Coordinates of C-alpha atoms in Angstrom, one line a residue:
X134 CA -0.1 0.2 0.2
X135 CA 1.6 3.6 -0.8
X136 CA 1.3 6.3 1.7
X137 CA 0.2 9.8 0.2
X138 CA 1.8 12.2 1.9
X139 CA 1.0 15.8 3.2
X140 CA 3.1 17.1 0.8
X141 CA 2.0 15.3 -2.3
X142 CA -1.7 15.8 -1.6
X143 CA -0.8 19.5 -0.9
X144 CA 1.3 19.8 -3.7
X145 CA -2.1 17.8 -6.1
X146 CA -4.7 20.8 -4.6
X147 CA -1.6 23.7 -5.6
X148 CA -2.2 21.7 -9.2
X149 CA -5.8 22.0 -9.2
X150 CA -6.3 25.6 -7.4
X151 CA -3.7 26.9 -10.8
X152 CA -5.4 24.9 -13.4
X153 CA -7.8 26.5 -12.6
X154 CA -6.6 29.7 -12.4
X155 CA -5.8 29.8 -15.1
X156 CA -9.4 28.8 -16.8
X157 CA -10.8 31.1 -15.4
X158 CA -8.2 34.2 -17.0
X159 CA -8.6 32.3 -19.6
X160 CA -12.3 32.6 -20.1
X161 CA -12.2 36.6 -18.2
X162 CA -9.4 37.4 -20.4
X163 CA -12.1 35.5 -23.6
X164 CA -14.9 37.6 -22.4
X165 CA -13.2 40.9 -21.7
X166 CA -11.5 41.2 -25.2
X167 CA -14.7 39.1 -27.1
X168 CA -12.3 36.4 -28.3
X169 CA -11.7 33.1 -27.3
X170 CA -9.4 32.2 -29.7
X171 CA -5.7 34.2 -29.5
X172 CA -3.0 31.9 -29.3
X173 CA -2.7 28.9 -32.0
X174 CA -1.6 27.0 -29.0
X175 CA -4.7 27.8 -28.1
X176 CA -5.8 25.5 -31.1
X177 CA -3.2 24.9 -33.5
X178 CA -6.0 23.6 -36.2
X179 CA -9.1 26.6 -35.2
X180 CA -5.8 29.2 -35.6
X181 CA -4.7 27.6 -39.3
X182 CA -8.9 28.1 -40.4
X183 CA -9.1 31.6 -39.1
X184 CA -5.8 32.5 -41.0
X185 CA -7.2 31.1 -43.8
X186 CA -10.7 33.2 -43.5
X187 CA -8.7 36.1 -42.9
X188 CA -6.8 35.9 -46.1
X189 CA -9.2 34.5 -48.2
X190 CA -12.0 37.7 -46.9
X191 CA -9.7 40.1 -47.7
X192 CA -9.0 39.6 -51.0
X193 CA -13.2 39.5 -51.4
X194 CA -12.6 44.2 -49.8
X195 CA -10.1 43.5 -52.3
X196 CA -13.0 42.8 -55.3
X197 CA -15.4 44.2 -53.2
X198 CA -13.8 47.2 -53.7
X199 CA -12.9 46.7 -56.9
X200 CA -16.9 45.3 -57.6
X201 CA -18.5 49.0 -56.7
X202 CA -16.0 51.3 -58.6
X203 CA -17.2 48.9 -61.5
X204 CA -21.1 49.5 -61.1
X205 CA -20.4 52.8 -60.5
X206 CA -18.2 53.9 -63.5
X207 CA -20.5 51.3 -65.4
X208 CA -24.2 52.4 -64.1
X209 CA -22.5 56.2 -65.2
X210 CA -21.4 55.2 -68.9
X211 CA -25.0 53.9 -68.7
X212 CA -26.8 57.1 -67.8
X213 CA -23.8 58.3 -69.8
X214 CA -25.3 56.9 -72.8
X215 CA -28.7 57.4 -72.5
X216 CA -28.2 60.9 -72.1
X217 CA -26.6 60.4 -75.2
X218 CA -29.3 58.6 -77.5
X219 CA -32.4 61.5 -75.6
X220 CA -29.7 64.3 -77.2
X221 CA -29.3 62.5 -80.7
X222 CA -33.7 61.6 -80.8
X223 CA -33.7 65.5 -80.9
X224 CA -31.1 65.5 -83.3
X225 CA -33.1 63.2 -85.9
X226 CA -36.9 64.9 -85.1
X227 CA -34.8 68.6 -85.8
X228 CA -33.5 66.8 -89.3
X229 CA -36.9 66.1 -89.6
X230 CA -38.4 69.2 -89.0
X231 CA -35.8 70.6 -91.2
X232 CA -36.2 68.4 -94.5
X233 CA -40.3 69.3 -94.2
X234 CA -41.3 71.3 -97.5
X235 CA -43.0 73.9 -94.7
X236 CA -39.7 75.0 -93.4
X237 CA -38.1 78.7 -94.1
X238 CA -34.9 78.4 -95.2
X239 CA -34.6 81.3 -92.8
X240 CA -36.1 78.6 -89.8
X241 CA -33.4 76.1 -90.8
X242 CA -30.9 79.0 -89.3
X243 CA -33.1 79.4 -86.0
X244 CA -33.2 75.4 -85.9
X245 CA -29.9 75.4 -85.7
X246 CA -29.0 77.0 -82.4
X247 CA -30.1 74.3 -80.8
X248 CA -27.8 71.5 -82.9
X249 CA -25.3 74.1 -81.7
X250 CA -26.4 73.4 -78.3
X251 CA -26.5 69.2 -78.7
X252 CA -23.2 68.9 -80.1
X253 CA -22.2 70.8 -77.5
X254 CA -24.0 68.8 -74.6
X255 CA -22.7 66.0 -76.3
X256 CA -18.4 66.8 -76.2
X257 CA -19.9 67.5 -72.3
X258 CA -21.4 64.4 -72.5
X259 CA -18.5 62.1 -74.1
X260 CA -16.2 63.6 -71.5
X261 CA -17.6 62.3 -68.7
X262 CA -15.5 62.1 -65.0
X263 CA -15.6 59.8 -62.5
X264 CA -13.2 60.3 -59.5
X265 CA -11.3 63.3 -61.8
X266 CA -11.1 60.5 -64.7
X267 CA -12.5 60.4 -68.0
X268 CA -14.6 57.2 -68.4
X269 CA -14.6 57.0 -71.8
X270 CA -10.2 57.7 -73.3
X271 CA -9.5 54.1 -72.6
X272 CA -6.1 53.1 -70.5
X273 CA -5.8 57.7 -70.7
X274 CA -7.2 58.5 -68.6
X275 CA -6.6 62.1 -68.0
X276 CA -7.2 62.7 -71.6
X277 CA -10.5 64.3 -72.7
X278 CA -12.1 61.4 -75.2
X279 CA -12.9 63.9 -77.1
X280 CA -11.5 67.8 -78.1
X281 CA -11.6 69.7 -81.6
X282 CA -7.7 68.4 -83.2
X283 CA -9.1 67.8 -86.8
X284 CA -10.4 69.9 -90.3
X285 CA -11.9 69.0 -92.6
X286 CA -13.0 71.3 -96.5
X287 CA -15.2 70.1 -99.1
X288 CA -16.1 71.9 -102.8
X289 CA -19.6 72.2 -103.4
X290 CA -20.4 69.8 -106.2
X291 CA -23.4 68.3 -108.4
X292 CA -25.8 66.4 -105.9
X293 CA -28.7 64.7 -108.2
X294 CA -31.8 64.9 -106.5
X295 CA -34.6 62.6 -107.0
X296 CA -38.4 64.1 -107.1
X297 CA -40.0 62.3 -103.4
X298 CA -43.1 61.9 -106.1
X299 CA -41.2 60.3 -108.7
X300 CA -42.6 56.6 -109.7
X301 CA -40.2 55.4 -111.5
X302 CA -36.8 53.1 -110.1
X303 CA -34.0 54.5 -111.5
X304 CA -30.3 54.6 -109.7
X305 CA -28.4 58.2 -110.4
X306 CA -24.7 59.6 -110.0
X307 CA -24.1 63.1 -111.4
X308 CA -19.8 63.9 -112.5
X309 CA -18.1 67.7 -112.8
X310 CA -17.1 65.8 -117.0
X311 CA -16.0 69.5 -118.6
X312 CA -15.0 72.3 -115.8
X313 CA -14.0 74.4 -117.9
X314 CA -18.1 74.7 -119.4
X315 CA -19.4 74.8 -116.2
X316 CA -22.1 77.2 -114.9
X317 CA -22.9 76.5 -111.4
X318 CA -27.0 76.8 -111.8
X319 CA -29.6 74.4 -110.9
X320 CA -30.8 72.1 -113.4
X321 CA -34.7 69.4 -113.9
X322 CA -34.2 66.1 -116.2
X323 CA -38.2 65.8 -116.2
X324 CA -39.1 62.8 -118.5
X325 CA -42.9 63.4 -120.6
X326 CA -42.5 59.9 -121.0
X327 CA -40.4 56.8 -120.2
X328 CA -38.4 57.3 -123.2
X329 CA -38.0 61.5 -123.2
X330 CA -36.8 63.8 -121.3
X331 CA -36.1 67.4 -121.5
X332 CA -33.4 69.3 -119.0
X333 CA -34.0 73.0 -117.9
X334 CA -32.0 75.8 -116.6
X335 CA -34.0 76.2 -113.5
X336 CA -32.3 78.9 -112.7
X337 CA -32.4 81.0 -116.0
X338 CA -36.1 79.1 -116.9
X339 CA -33.8 78.5 -120.3
X340 CA -34.6 74.4 -122.0
X341 CA -31.1 73.4 -121.9
X342 CA -32.2 70.0 -123.4
X343 CA -35.3 68.9 -125.2
X344 CA -37.2 65.7 -126.2
X345 CA -34.1 63.8 -125.5
X346 CA -34.2 60.3 -126.1
X347 CA -33.8 58.3 -122.2
X348 CA -31.5 55.1 -123.0
X349 CA -30.3 53.1 -119.3
X350 CA -26.7 53.3 -117.9
X351 CA -25.9 56.6 -121.2
X352 CA -24.9 59.5 -120.8
X353 CA -26.3 62.9 -120.7
X354 CA -23.4 65.7 -120.5
X355 CA -24.7 68.9 -121.1
X356 CA -23.2 72.5 -119.6
X357 CA -20.1 70.6 -118.0
X358 CA -22.0 67.8 -116.1
X359 CA -22.6 63.9 -117.1
X360 CA -25.6 62.7 -115.4
X361 CA -26.2 59.4 -116.1
X362 CA -29.5 57.2 -115.0
X363 CA -29.9 53.8 -114.6
X364 CA -33.5 51.4 -114.6
X365 CA -33.5 49.5 -111.9
X366 CA -36.6 47.7 -111.9
X367 CA -38.8 50.1 -113.6
X368 CA -36.7 52.3 -115.1
X369 CA -38.0 56.8 -114.9
X370 CA -41.9 57.2 -116.0
X371 CA -43.2 59.9 -116.8
X372 CA -43.1 63.1 -114.8
X373 CA -41.0 61.4 -112.7
X374 CA -38.1 64.5 -112.5
X375 CA -34.6 64.6 -111.1
X376 CA -32.9 67.8 -109.7
X377 CA -29.0 68.9 -109.8
X378 CA -28.5 71.6 -106.6
X379 CA -26.5 74.0 -107.4
X380 CA -22.5 73.4 -107.2
X381 CA -19.3 74.8 -108.0
X382 CA -18.4 76.5 -111.8
X383 CA -14.9 74.4 -111.4
X384 CA -13.1 72.2 -110.3
X385 CA -10.2 73.3 -107.5
X386 CA -10.3 70.8 -105.1
X387 CA -9.9 72.4 -101.5
X388 CA -8.1 70.2 -97.7
X389 CA -7.6 71.1 -94.5
X390 CA -4.9 70.5 -91.7
X391 CA -5.5 71.7 -87.5
X392 CA -2.0 74.4 -86.5
X393 CA -0.8 71.6 -83.7
X394 CA 0.5 73.8 -79.9
X395 CA 4.3 72.7 -79.2
X396 CA 4.7 73.1 -75.1
X397 CA 7.7 72.5 -73.8
X398 CA 8.0 69.3 -71.4
X399 CA 7.2 70.3 -67.5
X400 CA 10.1 68.6 -67.0
X401 CA 12.4 70.5 -68.7
X402 CA 16.3 72.4 -67.3
X403 CA 16.7 74.4 -70.9
X404 CA 14.7 76.9 -72.3
X405 CA 13.2 75.8 -75.6
X406 CA 10.9 76.5 -77.1
X407 CA 8.3 76.9 -80.3
X408 CA 8.8 80.5 -81.6
X409 CA 6.5 79.8 -84.4
X410 CA 3.9 76.6 -85.6
X411 CA 2.5 76.5 -89.2
X412 CA 1.6 74.1 -91.7
X413 CA 4.0 74.1 -94.9
X414 CA 2.0 71.1 -96.7
X415 CA -2.0 70.0 -95.9
X416 CA -1.9 66.9 -97.7
X417 CA 0.7 65.6 -94.9
X418 CA -0.3 65.9 -92.7
X419 CA -0.7 62.5 -90.5
X420 CA -2.9 64.0 -86.9
X421 CA -0.2 62.4 -85.5
X422 CA 1.0 63.7 -82.0
X423 CA 5.3 64.5 -82.3
X424 CA 7.6 64.6 -79.4
X425 CA 10.6 66.4 -80.0
X426 CA 13.2 64.9 -78.1
X427 CA 17.2 66.3 -77.7
X428 CA 19.6 63.1 -76.8
X429 CA 21.9 66.8 -76.5
X430 CA 22.0 70.1 -76.5
X431 CA 23.0 70.4 -80.1
X432 CA 20.8 67.6 -81.4
X433 CA 17.1 66.9 -81.8
X434 CA 14.9 64.2 -83.2
X435 CA 11.2 64.3 -83.8
X436 CA 8.9 61.0 -83.1
X437 CA 5.6 60.1 -84.4
X438 CA 4.1 59.4 -81.7
X439 CA 1.6 57.4 -82.6
X440 CA 4.2 54.9 -84.9
X441 CA 6.5 55.4 -82.9
X442 CA 8.9 55.8 -85.8
X443 CA 11.5 59.3 -85.9
X444 CA 10.4 61.3 -88.7
X445 CA 13.4 64.0 -89.1
X446 CA 16.3 64.7 -86.8
X447 CA 19.4 66.5 -87.3
X448 CA 22.2 68.9 -85.3
X449 CA 19.6 71.7 -83.6
X450 CA 21.3 75.5 -82.9
X451 CA 19.2 78.6 -81.9
X452 CA 17.1 79.3 -84.1
X453 CA 16.0 76.4 -85.9
X454 CA 13.7 75.4 -88.6
X455 CA 12.1 71.4 -88.1
X456 CA 10.2 70.3 -91.1
X457 CA 8.3 67.4 -90.3
X458 CA 4.5 66.0 -91.9
X459 CA 3.5 69.1 -93.7
X460 CA 4.9 71.3 -90.3
X461 CA 7.1 74.2 -90.3
X462 CA 8.3 74.4 -86.5
X463 CA 10.5 76.9 -85.3
X464 CA 12.3 75.8 -82.3
X465 CA 14.3 79.1 -80.4
X466 CA 15.9 78.5 -76.8
X467 CA 18.9 76.1 -75.2
X468 CA 17.9 72.8 -74.4
X469 CA 20.0 70.1 -72.1
X470 CA 19.9 66.9 -72.6
X471 CA 17.3 65.1 -71.8
X472 CA 15.3 67.8 -73.4
X473 CA 11.8 66.8 -75.1
X474 CA 9.1 69.9 -76.8
X475 CA 5.4 67.9 -77.8
X476 CA 3.2 68.2 -80.0
X477 CA -0.4 68.3 -79.6
X478 CA -3.4 68.8 -82.5
X479 CA -5.4 70.9 -80.9
X480 CA -5.5 74.4 -80.4
X481 CA -6.8 77.0 -78.7
X482 CA -8.3 78.8 -81.2
X483 CA -10.3 76.2 -83.2
X484 CA -13.8 76.4 -82.9
X485 CA -16.8 73.9 -84.4
X486 CA -17.8 76.8 -86.2
X487 CA -18.1 76.3 -90.0
X488 CA -16.4 78.9 -92.5
X489 CA -16.8 79.6 -95.9
X490 CA -14.3 80.6 -98.5
X491 CA -16.8 82.4 -101.1
X492 CA -14.9 83.1 -103.8
X493 CA -15.7 87.1 -105.1
X494 CA -13.0 86.5 -108.2
X495 CA -11.4 84.0 -109.9
X496 CA -8.6 85.6 -108.1
X497 CA -10.0 87.5 -104.7
X498 CA -12.3 85.4 -101.9
X499 CA -13.5 86.6 -98.7
X500 CA -13.1 84.7 -95.0
X501 CA -16.9 83.6 -93.2
X502 CA -17.7 82.4 -90.4
X503 CA -21.3 80.8 -91.2
X504 CA -22.5 80.5 -87.9
X505 CA -21.2 83.1 -86.4
X506 CA -22.3 85.2 -89.4
X507 CA -19.2 86.9 -89.2
X508 CA -16.5 88.2 -92.4
X509 CA -13.4 87.3 -91.1
X510 CA -11.6 88.4 -94.0
X511 CA -12.3 90.3 -97.4
X512 CA -10.4 90.2 -100.6
X513 CA -8.1 88.6 -100.6
X514 CA -5.5 87.7 -102.7
X515 CA -5.7 83.5 -104.2
X516 CA -2.6 82.3 -105.1
X517 CA -3.2 77.5 -105.7
X518 CA -1.1 76.2 -104.0
X519 CA -1.1 78.8 -101.2
X520 CA -2.3 78.4 -97.1
X521 CA -5.3 80.6 -96.2
X522 CA -4.8 80.7 -92.7
X523 CA -7.8 81.5 -90.1
X524 CA -8.3 80.5 -86.7
X525 CA -6.0 77.8 -86.6
X526 CA -6.9 76.6 -89.6
X527 CA -4.5 76.0 -92.4
X528 CA -6.9 75.5 -96.2
X529 CA -5.5 75.6 -99.1
X530 CA -7.6 75.6 -103.0
X531 CA -6.1 74.3 -105.9
X532 CA -6.3 74.5 -108.9
X533 CA -8.2 72.0 -111.3
X534 CA -8.6 72.4 -115.2
X535 CA -9.9 75.1 -114.2
X536 CA -9.3 77.3 -110.9
X537 CA -12.3 78.8 -108.8
X538 CA -14.5 81.0 -110.4
X539 CA -16.3 84.1 -108.9
X540 CA -19.8 82.6 -106.5
X541 CA -17.8 79.0 -106.0
X542 CA -17.5 77.6 -102.1
X543 CA -15.6 76.8 -100.4
X544 CA -16.4 74.9 -97.1
X545 CA -14.4 74.6 -94.0
X546 CA -15.4 73.0 -90.3
X547 CA -12.3 71.7 -86.7
X548 CA -13.4 68.5 -86.6
X549 CA -13.8 66.6 -83.2
X550 CA -11.3 63.4 -82.8
X551 CA -11.2 61.2 -80.9
X552 CA -7.8 61.1 -78.1
X553 CA -8.7 57.8 -76.1
X554 CA -7.8 54.3 -76.0
X555 CA -8.7 50.5 -76.9
X556 CA -8.0 49.7 -73.3
X557 CA -10.4 48.6 -71.7
X558 CA -10.1 48.8 -67.5
X559 CA -10.7 44.9 -66.1
X560 CA -11.2 44.3 -62.9
X561 CA -11.0 40.6 -61.3
X562 CA -13.8 39.6 -59.6
X563 CA -13.0 36.0 -59.2
X564 CA -9.7 34.0 -60.1
X565 CA -8.7 33.9 -63.3
X566 CA -12.2 36.2 -64.2
X567 CA -12.1 39.2 -65.0
X568 CA -15.1 42.0 -66.2
X569 CA -14.5 45.2 -68.2
X570 CA -15.6 47.8 -66.5
X571 CA -15.7 51.0 -69.2
X572 CA -16.8 51.5 -73.5
X573 CA -14.1 53.3 -75.4
X574 CA -15.5 56.8 -76.8
X575 CA -14.2 54.7 -80.5
X576 CA -17.3 53.0 -79.9
X577 CA -19.8 55.1 -78.8
X578 CA -19.5 58.5 -80.3
X579 CA -17.4 57.4 -83.5
X580 CA -17.9 53.9 -85.2
X581 CA -18.2 51.5 -84.9
X582 CA -21.3 52.0 -87.6
X583 CA -21.4 56.3 -87.8
X584 CA -19.3 59.5 -85.7
X585 CA -22.1 60.4 -83.8
X586 CA -20.4 64.2 -83.8
X587 CA -19.5 64.2 -88.4
X588 CA -23.3 63.7 -88.2
X589 CA -24.3 66.6 -86.1
X590 CA -22.2 68.8 -87.6
X591 CA -23.5 68.1 -91.0
X592 CA -26.7 67.6 -89.6
X593 CA -25.5 71.3 -88.6
X594 CA -23.6 73.0 -92.1
X595 CA -26.9 71.4 -93.8
X596 CA -28.9 74.2 -92.0
X597 CA -27.2 76.8 -92.6
X598 CA -26.8 76.5 -96.1
X599 CA -30.1 75.1 -96.2
X600 CA -28.8 72.2 -98.3
X601 CA -32.6 69.4 -97.9
X602 CA -30.5 67.2 -100.2
X603 CA -28.3 66.5 -97.6
X604 CA -31.0 65.6 -94.8
X605 CA -32.0 62.5 -95.8
X606 CA -28.8 61.1 -95.1
X607 CA -28.0 62.4 -92.3
X608 CA -31.3 60.9 -90.4
X609 CA -30.5 57.5 -91.8
X610 CA -27.5 58.5 -89.8
X611 CA -28.5 59.6 -86.6
X612 CA -31.4 56.6 -87.2
X613 CA -28.0 54.2 -87.0
X614 CA -26.2 56.2 -84.4
X615 CA -29.3 55.9 -82.3
X616 CA -29.2 51.9 -83.0
X617 CA -25.6 52.3 -82.1
X618 CA -26.0 53.5 -79.3
X619 CA -28.9 50.8 -78.0
X620 CA -26.2 48.3 -78.2
X621 CA -24.2 50.4 -76.0
X622 CA -26.7 50.3 -73.6
X623 CA -27.1 46.5 -74.2
X624 CA -23.6 46.0 -73.6
X625 CA -23.2 48.0 -70.2
X626 CA -26.4 46.9 -69.0
X627 CA -25.4 43.0 -69.4
X628 CA -22.4 43.9 -67.0
X629 CA -23.7 45.7 -64.8
X630 CA -25.9 43.0 -64.2
X631 CA -23.3 40.5 -63.4
X632 CA -20.9 42.5 -61.8
X633 CA -23.9 42.8 -59.1
X634 CA -24.3 38.7 -59.7
X635 CA -20.7 39.1 -58.5
X636 CA -21.5 41.4 -55.8
X637 CA -24.0 39.5 -54.4
X638 CA -21.9 36.2 -54.0
X639 CA -19.0 38.0 -53.0
X640 CA -20.7 39.6 -50.5
X641 CA -22.9 35.5 -49.0
X642 CA -19.2 34.1 -49.7
X643 CA -18.0 36.8 -47.3
X644 CA -20.6 36.0 -44.5
X645 CA -20.4 32.2 -44.5
X646 CA -16.8 32.9 -43.9
X647 CA -17.6 35.0 -41.4
X648 CA -19.8 33.3 -39.6
X649 CA -17.2 30.6 -39.9
X650 CA -14.3 32.4 -37.9
X651 CA -17.1 34.2 -35.3
X652 CA -17.4 30.6 -34.8
X653 CA -13.6 29.8 -33.8
X654 CA -12.5 32.7 -32.1
X655 CA -15.1 35.1 -30.9
X656 CA -16.6 34.3 -27.4
X657 CA -19.6 33.3 -26.9
X658 CA -20.4 35.4 -23.7
X659 CA -23.7 33.1 -22.3
X660 CA -21.5 29.9 -23.0
X661 CA -18.2 31.4 -21.4
X662 CA -20.7 33.2 -18.0
X663 CA -21.7 29.9 -17.3
X664 CA -17.7 28.4 -18.0
X665 CA -16.4 31.1 -16.1
X666 CA -18.9 30.2 -12.8
X667 CA -18.7 26.5 -13.3
X668 CA -14.3 27.4 -13.2
X669 CA -15.0 29.8 -10.2
X670 CA -17.0 27.0 -7.9
X671 CA -14.5 24.6 -8.9
X672 CA -11.2 27.8 -7.7
X673 CA -14.1 27.9 -4.8
X674 CA -13.7 24.7 -3.2
X675 CA -10.2 24.5 -4.0
X676 CA -9.3 26.7 -2.4
X677 CA -11.6 25.7 1.1
X678 CA -9.4 21.9 0.8
X679 CA -6.2 23.1 0.5
X680 CA -7.0 26.2 3.3
X681 CA -8.0 23.2 5.2
X682 CA -5.2 21.2 4.9
X683 CA -2.6 23.3 5.9
X684 CA -4.4 23.1 8.9
X685 CA -3.7 19.7 9.7
X686 CA -0.6 19.6 12.6
X687 CA 0.7 17.7 14.8
X688 CA -1.5 18.5 17.4
X689 CA -4.4 17.7 15.3
X690 CA -4.2 14.1 15.8
X691 CA -2.8 14.5 20.0
X692 CA -6.0 16.2 20.8

């Protein structure tokens, strides 16, 4: 029989007391902190699971923030496309109103005021931003998606108009045959029978051709023009009429380009700057941006930013004229190695107006801002191929077989072009899963089917010039633009729905993981209180027994 000494009894009781104290302290700490799992030793497998959950929750939190931002971006995109659709629908209403025969030339001028406001609204919408970033510029979020950065020009050609009341079906074409014989006047081809027609000069009322025999696909030549009518199913019928619009008296051509802006890089150390910028050859302009680099203080290179190719290089001294791609840039000052100048297709003088070069004789012309009805200059001397510079635009008129004649008109305007890139801003929504949260402007506003800016500017020009012949084409383009916007809205809506689905899924997963994490590490106060009471009872009992054990002595046994 083993003997149990008092010392051994006291030692066992002390261990019981200490164990109860540790448990009481653990439970009190868990109640105070709200966490029952704070050390790996408390529950190694549980701690591993909690650590894994925390890591996954960090990932899902990052994804949730990205999804929230993506949804905001797509919702703004959808709202912007919707407002754009409203603008284009209104422009279509105005185009239909302008096509109406009861609408006068003066009324069409009045309509241009609203069309210009629609164009300005389109620019604002296309350059919408979120958190200071342009949403339609692709990766180029610090660059406005659209700006006036190009120019276009056109002569006034003869245009064939098919009378709306025609009963036959005929294809038509008209071209300049002999420029020296042009009158620039309007004509009508009037069919008396399916095989006979007259050509009437609508300006003078005179009959130019009488009782001509019609042959499908045959040439009809008069006053420098060649008209070809071709049977389409029936061909022309008696009473059908075709009108040729007023046009220039020459086959002179016109081209235009903007004068770019050259600015020193903000990080330059030297003083190099452009003292003058000019267009030397309009036909050589590329519309690209350029960087003028100074590898050393005495050399330069010019790089096309679109193709990344070097288009010019040479020695530099103050001043130097740099000629490249139709531009002439005079650089002055003292650059240091590593300095550069940026050539951008922008100009503060540009405005979305329609300009006309009106020839008062074969050697003189006026420049008129048709939008503001302001004469910019008069009595200018014409030189074929010479630069005509106004409002940030360089225009060149070139003689054909005949130079411009009195009454000829050439129209010029600055155009809006896309300044962003094709970059898609994708966010991660799951392992190996991404969603693109932006839509580039070149898809919404200037493609894939129709350029809304060009179409509105075409409408504005047609109204100012009372050119009802182009309104049908413009209306068709506006219809195509509405279809383009509808498709974009559907695409954006689909992406938004997909992100919202991922958002709901991540929220559900996060909730379940948070619940599991809470089960593993959070304190159940009711359970802890019950457990604390139990261990406190055990502790008190152990202390009482231990106290009694310490009171046992030799006197107890003697007595």
